[in-house]
């Protein structure tokens, strides 16, 4: 075989002095043989596939095609030709947060939200009543699910009992301030859950990091917290806040956030009280390929223990407005080749998670569609409102209509399918029978959700 020039990757892998390096005793060829045979992959196998061989720098384009093709075939064996998506709304409650993650531009320093601060700011907080009105309107238009993730507002408490504990505490280290001190009161987490549980809408909310905030200053374990949230209306948990589940990476990008073990603990507790979850990886910043595969191994182990992870969502880091980029710690996010390999190796490595999501918020339509032939089978949801990626500098919009989904999915010869959050309800859409609108939501009647241009 004549040699082809390797493609450079963007990530500054040598700058941070990490202990874990993408080095293995495995060969690319052996790893490929195991992937083809469907054997459970080791960390070394995963690193070989993700790097297209560790013996050389950069990505070998021919080897990359081999990995993508094996992953695409595996996708077909496991889930066939259907491409799913969900009719959902994002309703984030507040941007107030002091955790200071260096990859995030969603948050605004919570000081700005205090009543005695006169300076203008772009952040927002919604009361439970405001959240309810927004979800109720969307439910009438046909959504199945509401996803809600928020900053860790200092006035948030889990419930009234938690508020009493926090009010009665004079410890200065609990990141708590009374709601009276703020312009707007987010209420309690359980009040927000109850407010957003309109009709039979599926409520997907409370990341492990939010659950951590909801138990601060108490002895309550995560089972207690998720149990109370479930009783208030929570249906399933977004497995974000995962970022990279290796502490030496967390030390750099989110030193204020929970460590890997605590994230695992919270996710297991959610499963123990009967909630299903998703799992994510946010990649393409300071981490190297060894970190990415260690992350996949930890997610695979978690799924072996819980079995409740319905989908895996690779979130490609959006860099332009983030401290990591502005402070010169990174030069860019992942390249297209790294994105393709991340999806493909997630499909091959995670032999116990059926669905791999291609996120149009992160990849856009063109690359998003390409990912559906690299191992992904789910194409996210309509979401209708998006703030996290937009504020980080992403430019792929805030919504997709059913019409757009049907056009995109049929253009690559696959079958468009509306799904429920946990994939147990699925409805194949006949592409020759417009108009296209949601039918699975509690109040859905097939009327299109948003304008066709999106
Ligand atoms: C913004 S937080 C909101 C929920 C909660 N504060 C938390 O940290 O879990 C949700 C997730 O968005 C993702 N995110 C934030 N900034 C991002 C960026 N610039 N690019 C890609 N994903 C990002 C991270 O994975 C993060 O865990
Ligand atoms: N529901 C999904 C979202 N929601 C959008 C998020 O609010 C945000 O844009 C971001 O993705 C955080 O990194 N995004 C997905 O990528 N996938 C979803 O299923
Ligand atoms: N649907 C995924 C993806 C997601 C990503 C980022 C979010 O902020 C919210 C959701 C989840 O539930 O985890
Ligand atoms: S990722 Fe979440 S915890 Fe971290 S700063 Fe952003 S909103 Fe806050």
XYZ file of C-alpha atoms and ligand atoms in Angstrom:
521
model
C 0.000 0.000 0.000
C 1.438 3.432 -0.933
C 1.589 5.793 1.989
C -0.794 8.731 2.393
C -0.039 11.802 4.483
C -1.527 11.704 7.944
C -4.034 14.430 8.850
C -3.116 16.639 11.774
C -5.446 16.803 14.773
C -6.171 20.124 16.527
C -5.733 19.233 20.121
C -2.619 20.496 21.967
C -1.865 17.111 23.411
C 1.565 17.832 24.804
C 0.914 21.093 26.591
C -0.555 19.871 29.868
C 1.885 17.280 31.175
C -0.805 14.598 31.580
C 0.150 11.218 33.080
C -2.164 9.322 30.737
C -0.785 9.247 27.200
C -2.133 7.638 24.031
C 0.435 4.812 24.074
C -0.320 1.079 23.849
C 1.207 -2.352 23.256
C -1.557 -3.185 20.800
C -1.331 -2.867 17.012
C -3.888 -1.134 14.806
C -4.371 -4.337 12.793
C -5.159 -6.464 15.859
C -7.588 -3.864 17.146
C -9.331 -3.795 13.759
C -9.601 -7.599 13.726
C -11.222 -7.566 17.186
C -13.616 -4.777 16.156
C -14.631 -6.712 13.032
C -15.253 -9.858 15.067
C -17.402 -7.957 17.561
C -15.136 -8.802 20.530
C -15.313 -6.537 23.570
C -12.559 -3.934 23.040
C -9.894 -3.087 25.606
C -8.670 0.445 26.284
C -5.602 -0.297 24.141
C -7.814 -1.463 21.251
C -9.906 1.692 21.537
C -6.870 3.966 21.509
C -5.476 2.220 18.398
C -8.763 2.676 16.546
C -9.260 6.290 17.638
C -5.715 7.310 16.656
C -5.641 5.072 13.549
C -2.499 3.571 15.075
C -0.298 5.026 17.802
C 2.972 4.354 15.992
C 2.563 7.525 13.921
C 1.221 11.042 14.574
C -1.973 12.299 13.003
C -4.891 10.425 11.458
C -4.275 8.049 8.534
C -7.178 8.691 6.117
C -7.342 5.127 4.777
C -7.264 3.531 8.175
C -9.914 5.996 9.286
C -12.230 4.781 6.498
C -11.734 1.197 7.692
C -12.815 2.115 11.244
C -15.827 4.130 10.030
C -16.969 1.278 7.810
C -16.822 -1.316 10.608
C -18.770 1.029 12.878
C -21.390 1.698 10.205
C -21.870 -2.031 9.721
C -22.184 -2.562 13.485
C -24.841 0.164 13.616
C -26.798 -1.619 10.914
C -26.603 -4.962 12.767
C -27.716 -3.474 16.078
C -30.408 -0.956 15.081
C -30.984 -1.335 11.340
C -31.756 1.550 9.008
C -33.999 3.685 11.163
C -32.857 7.164 12.207
C -34.670 8.395 15.293
C -35.361 11.855 16.715
C -37.589 13.228 19.466
C -40.067 16.113 19.554
C -38.599 18.079 22.446
C -38.168 21.517 23.971
C -35.140 22.828 25.857
C -36.214 24.970 28.786
C -33.232 25.980 30.875
C -34.198 27.679 34.137
C -31.246 29.931 34.939
C -27.813 30.931 33.700
C -26.624 31.990 37.179
C -23.618 29.851 38.140
C -20.338 30.295 39.994
C -18.765 26.926 39.242
C -16.461 28.505 36.700
C -15.974 25.678 34.193
C -13.444 26.910 31.639
C -15.261 25.373 28.660
C -18.584 27.042 29.431
C -19.976 30.394 28.350
C -23.561 29.537 29.308
C -23.169 30.777 32.845
C -23.180 34.306 34.221
C -21.612 35.184 37.579
C -24.506 35.052 40.024
C -23.526 38.376 41.659
C -24.976 40.108 38.627
C -28.419 38.721 39.456
C -28.557 40.329 42.935
C -31.189 43.001 43.530
C -28.572 45.572 44.524
C -26.673 45.155 41.236
C -27.749 47.802 38.742
C -25.476 46.854 35.862
C -27.190 45.234 32.857
C -26.436 41.575 32.046
C -27.569 38.974 29.517
C -28.453 36.225 31.995
C -31.905 34.971 32.946
C -33.793 33.153 35.676
C -37.310 31.756 35.338
C -39.734 31.278 38.206
C -41.536 27.909 38.374
C -44.683 29.624 37.042
C -42.750 30.965 34.034
C -41.239 27.533 33.347
C -44.699 25.988 33.510
C -46.186 28.439 31.022
C -43.369 27.797 28.523
C -43.709 24.010 28.791
C -47.524 24.153 28.612
C -47.378 26.131 25.348
C -44.902 23.667 23.836
C -46.962 20.685 25.001
C -49.942 22.066 23.116
C -47.816 22.247 19.968
C -47.031 18.516 20.283
C -43.736 17.933 22.124
C -43.050 14.636 23.898
C -40.155 15.736 26.130
C -38.802 18.779 27.920
C -35.052 18.913 28.623
C -33.987 21.327 31.328
C -30.410 21.961 32.474
C -29.337 25.022 34.426
C -26.612 26.951 36.155
C -26.143 26.267 39.879
C -28.031 29.338 41.127
C -27.043 30.040 44.762
C -30.721 30.470 45.774
C -31.677 26.969 44.576
C -32.566 24.425 47.255
C -33.868 20.902 46.664
C -37.160 21.563 48.478
C -38.538 23.495 51.455
C -36.837 21.169 53.955
C -33.512 21.777 52.233
C -34.162 25.528 52.188
C -34.664 25.519 55.968
C -31.380 23.678 56.439
C -29.531 26.115 54.179
C -31.165 29.195 55.776
C -30.261 27.934 59.242
C -26.645 27.321 58.342
C -23.963 29.908 58.904
C -21.239 28.029 57.025
C -19.864 30.348 54.391
C -18.851 27.605 51.987
C -22.243 26.330 50.815
C -22.770 28.567 47.781
C -26.187 29.571 49.161
C -27.918 32.959 49.303
C -31.586 33.642 50.130
C -33.873 34.091 47.134
C -34.994 37.494 48.517
C -31.586 38.834 47.618
C -32.123 38.187 43.918
C -34.199 39.996 41.299
C -35.849 36.710 40.358
C -36.535 33.616 42.501
C -35.893 30.231 40.817
C -37.804 28.520 43.654
C -36.762 24.999 44.619
C -35.731 22.159 42.325
C -38.813 20.143 43.272
C -41.043 23.176 42.559
C -39.432 23.519 39.122
C -39.923 19.778 38.459
C -43.573 19.937 39.500
C -44.098 23.074 37.405
C -42.544 21.582 34.272
C -44.445 18.275 34.613
C -47.409 19.543 32.652
C -49.839 16.840 31.537
C -47.862 13.684 30.760
C -44.840 15.429 29.267
C -41.579 13.526 29.805
C -39.261 15.577 32.036
C -35.528 15.059 31.342
C -33.572 17.100 33.866
C -31.173 17.336 36.827
C -27.642 16.460 35.733
C -25.363 14.888 38.368
C -23.845 18.346 38.974
C -27.282 19.826 39.648
C -28.056 16.902 41.984
C -24.826 17.750 43.848
C -26.040 21.338 44.278
C -29.399 19.975 45.470
C -27.827 18.178 48.442
C -25.169 20.660 49.541
C -24.911 21.082 53.287
C -26.873 17.876 54.045
C -26.123 14.220 54.728
C -28.566 13.113 52.033
C -27.204 10.675 49.511
C -27.975 10.850 45.793
C -30.754 8.226 46.110
C -32.556 10.533 48.511
C -32.153 13.517 46.169
C -33.199 11.721 42.974
C -36.020 9.967 44.858
C -37.518 13.326 45.887
C -37.046 14.754 42.396
C -38.751 11.736 40.867
C -41.675 12.108 43.263
C -41.956 15.738 42.093
C -42.207 14.737 38.420
C -38.708 13.971 37.089
C -38.710 11.129 34.503
C -35.084 10.767 33.334
C -31.628 12.263 33.848
C -29.257 13.886 31.304
C -25.795 12.389 31.684
C -24.048 15.681 31.081
C -21.501 17.177 33.493
C -19.506 14.111 32.440
C -17.104 16.149 30.269
C -14.080 13.837 30.405
C -14.321 11.301 33.225
C -10.626 11.404 34.100
C -9.688 13.633 37.029
C -6.447 15.003 35.594
C -8.512 16.510 32.751
C -11.227 17.788 35.116
C -8.495 19.496 37.156
C -7.728 21.622 34.087
C -11.142 22.314 32.520
C -13.537 22.267 35.508
C -11.683 22.333 38.830
C -14.889 23.486 40.591
C -16.943 20.531 39.416
C -17.557 17.105 40.982
C -14.876 14.417 40.421
C -15.371 11.291 38.323
C -16.311 9.012 41.259
C -19.014 11.353 42.448
C -20.501 11.621 38.935
C -20.664 7.798 38.849
C -22.241 7.716 42.284
C -24.977 10.165 41.253
C -25.700 8.290 38.005
C -25.979 4.955 39.833
C -28.321 6.511 42.368
C -30.567 7.834 39.587
C -30.713 4.295 38.169
C -31.371 2.822 41.631
C -34.491 4.930 42.125
C -35.814 3.885 38.710
C -34.821 6.784 36.458
C -33.321 6.140 33.029
C -30.321 8.217 31.966
C -28.248 9.241 28.984
C -24.456 9.561 28.996
C -22.257 12.136 27.252
C -18.625 12.957 26.550
C -17.477 16.507 25.841
C -14.320 16.120 23.762
C -11.984 18.144 21.571
C -10.347 20.467 24.117
C -7.261 19.628 26.205
C -7.711 15.872 26.489
C -5.912 13.201 24.453
C -7.163 9.936 22.927
C -6.256 7.900 26.028
C -8.577 10.116 28.099
C -11.383 9.694 25.568
C -11.139 5.912 25.694
C -10.793 5.811 29.499
C -14.018 7.811 29.525
C -15.732 5.270 27.253
C -14.563 2.435 29.490
C -16.014 4.129 32.575
C -19.342 4.673 30.813
C -19.360 1.037 29.628
C -18.704 -0.181 33.200
C -21.489 2.055 34.495
C -23.880 0.609 31.929
C -22.839 -2.949 32.913
C -23.899 -2.054 36.456
C -27.098 -0.095 35.716
C -28.395 -0.994 32.234
C -30.433 2.227 32.130
C -28.350 4.349 29.728
C -30.578 4.823 26.688
C -28.142 6.710 24.453
C -24.591 8.007 24.298
C -24.123 11.595 23.139
C -20.695 12.791 21.960
C -20.606 16.593 22.431
C -17.897 18.137 20.277
C -16.441 21.109 22.163
C -17.542 24.510 20.774
C -14.646 26.851 21.504
C -14.970 30.491 20.259
C -16.402 32.301 23.322
C -15.005 30.081 26.058
C -12.292 30.864 28.635
C -10.272 27.847 27.389
C -9.930 29.539 24.003
C -9.845 33.151 25.130
C -7.056 32.395 27.594
C -5.028 30.660 24.877
C -5.163 27.202 26.445
C -6.460 25.648 23.219
C -6.458 26.789 19.580
C -9.630 25.114 18.265
C -12.037 22.227 18.792
C -11.867 18.748 17.254
C -11.331 18.329 13.494
C -13.951 16.633 11.307
C -11.801 13.492 11.217
C -11.628 13.388 15.014
C -15.420 13.857 15.177
C -16.017 10.945 12.791
C -13.678 8.661 14.723
C -15.232 9.642 18.067
C -18.667 8.551 16.842
C -17.337 5.360 15.244
C -15.264 4.240 18.220
C -18.140 5.045 20.621
C -20.322 2.674 18.550
C -17.662 -0.064 18.607
C -16.520 0.319 22.205
C -19.923 0.761 23.868
C -21.243 -2.721 23.120
C -23.913 -2.323 25.801
C -25.495 0.971 24.655
C -27.757 0.657 21.614
C -28.033 4.257 20.507
C -25.332 6.752 19.554
C -26.491 10.306 18.930
C -25.356 12.654 16.198
C -25.911 16.170 17.583
C -26.851 18.742 14.903
C -26.294 21.522 17.469
C -22.631 20.568 17.471
C -22.021 19.263 13.939
C -24.586 21.098 11.796
C -26.742 19.310 9.209
C -24.088 18.200 6.736
C -21.604 16.666 9.147
C -24.487 15.557 11.377
C -25.828 13.469 8.481
C -22.373 12.091 7.744
C -22.187 10.841 11.348
C -25.240 8.677 10.668
C -22.992 6.639 8.365
C -20.114 6.473 10.881
C -21.977 4.577 13.612
C -24.642 7.023 14.874
C -28.355 6.194 14.586
C -30.105 9.010 16.480
C -30.326 12.594 15.254
C -31.282 14.377 18.500
C -34.486 16.411 18.676
C -36.354 19.525 17.639
C -35.263 21.367 20.847
C -36.891 24.667 19.736
C -34.630 26.776 21.964
C -30.892 26.488 22.486
C -28.606 28.555 24.684
C -25.506 26.607 25.706
C -23.916 26.057 22.315
C -25.077 29.420 20.932
C -23.440 31.286 23.791
C -20.235 29.279 23.270
C -20.152 30.487 19.644
C -21.945 27.647 17.830
C -23.865 28.607 14.693
C -26.206 25.789 13.742
C -29.458 27.274 14.987
C -31.993 26.441 17.624
C -34.551 24.102 16.083
C -35.260 21.500 13.400
C -38.732 20.823 12.020
C -40.138 17.357 11.275
C -40.210 18.368 7.587
C -36.477 19.115 7.696
C -35.786 15.857 9.531
C -37.714 13.837 6.949
C -35.864 15.561 4.073
C -32.455 15.057 5.657
C -32.920 11.437 6.710
C -34.480 10.291 3.428
C -31.706 12.075 1.487
C -29.253 9.478 2.839
C -31.610 6.570 2.159
C -32.641 5.901 5.761
C -35.999 5.682 7.515
C -37.168 8.649 9.658
C -38.636 7.571 13.001
C -40.169 9.713 15.742
C -39.202 8.286 19.154
C -39.928 8.682 22.844
C -37.069 9.755 25.146
C -36.285 6.145 26.110
C -36.802 4.734 22.566
C -39.530 2.320 23.667
C -42.138 4.152 21.581
C -41.218 4.551 17.926
C -43.232 5.719 14.933
C -41.977 5.273 11.379
C -42.795 8.325 9.274
C -44.061 7.822 5.730
C -42.020 10.357 3.702
C -44.660 10.506 0.972
C -47.426 11.655 3.319
C -46.889 15.279 4.407
C -47.456 17.407 6.411
C -45.031 16.082 9.015
C -45.597 16.705 12.699
C -45.246 14.922 16.043
C -47.697 12.190 17.044
C -46.187 10.646 20.186
C -46.507 13.608 22.588
C -49.459 13.624 25.014
C -51.199 16.382 23.038
C -49.626 15.769 19.609
C -51.970 15.524 16.641
C -49.565 15.528 13.681
C -49.595 19.308 13.165
C -46.091 20.578 12.223
C -44.124 21.951 15.201
C -42.041 24.707 13.632
C -41.652 26.466 10.294
C -40.297 24.333 7.455
C -37.247 26.476 6.846
C -35.603 25.160 10.023
C -23.944 24.020 30.522
S -24.099 22.645 31.581
C -25.667 22.928 32.398
C -25.994 21.944 33.495
C -25.154 21.968 34.758
N -24.735 23.264 35.142
C -23.973 21.049 34.576
O -22.846 21.499 34.478
O -24.235 19.843 34.567
C -24.493 21.230 30.530
C -23.408 20.682 29.676
O -23.200 21.482 28.543
C -21.985 21.086 27.947
N -21.258 22.259 27.442
C -21.060 23.426 28.086
N -20.293 24.257 27.336
C -20.008 23.591 26.191
C -19.237 23.919 25.029
N -18.590 25.066 24.927
N -19.160 23.010 24.038
C -19.805 21.817 24.165
N -20.535 21.460 25.227
C -20.636 22.323 26.244
C -21.169 20.371 29.025
O -20.981 19.023 28.721
C -22.031 20.558 30.278
O -21.921 19.492 31.155
N -31.208 17.679 24.056
C -29.974 17.702 23.466
C -29.199 18.868 23.405
N -29.665 20.017 23.911
C -28.929 21.226 23.708
C -28.075 21.593 24.881
O -28.818 22.520 25.615
C -26.775 22.200 24.470
O -26.887 22.751 23.233
C -25.573 21.380 24.373
O -25.725 20.279 23.539
C -24.733 21.166 25.543
O -23.479 20.752 25.149
N -27.991 18.848 22.821
C -27.497 17.733 22.299
O -26.373 17.756 21.774
N -28.228 16.601 22.340
C -29.450 16.556 22.909
O -30.095 15.468 22.921
N -29.855 14.299 25.222
C -28.568 14.340 25.864
C -27.790 15.491 25.455
C -27.808 16.754 26.150
C -26.676 17.428 26.046
C -26.538 18.625 26.652
C -27.581 19.155 27.365
O -27.426 20.372 27.972
C -28.757 18.483 27.475
C -28.876 17.277 26.856
C -28.732 14.189 27.339
O -29.789 13.994 27.760
O -27.829 14.170 28.098
S -20.939 23.681 32.809
Fe -22.627 23.820 34.277
S -21.572 23.960 36.273
Fe -20.035 24.446 34.741
S -20.072 26.702 34.595
Fe -21.424 25.883 32.967
S -23.432 25.904 33.885
Fe -21.981 26.077 35.581
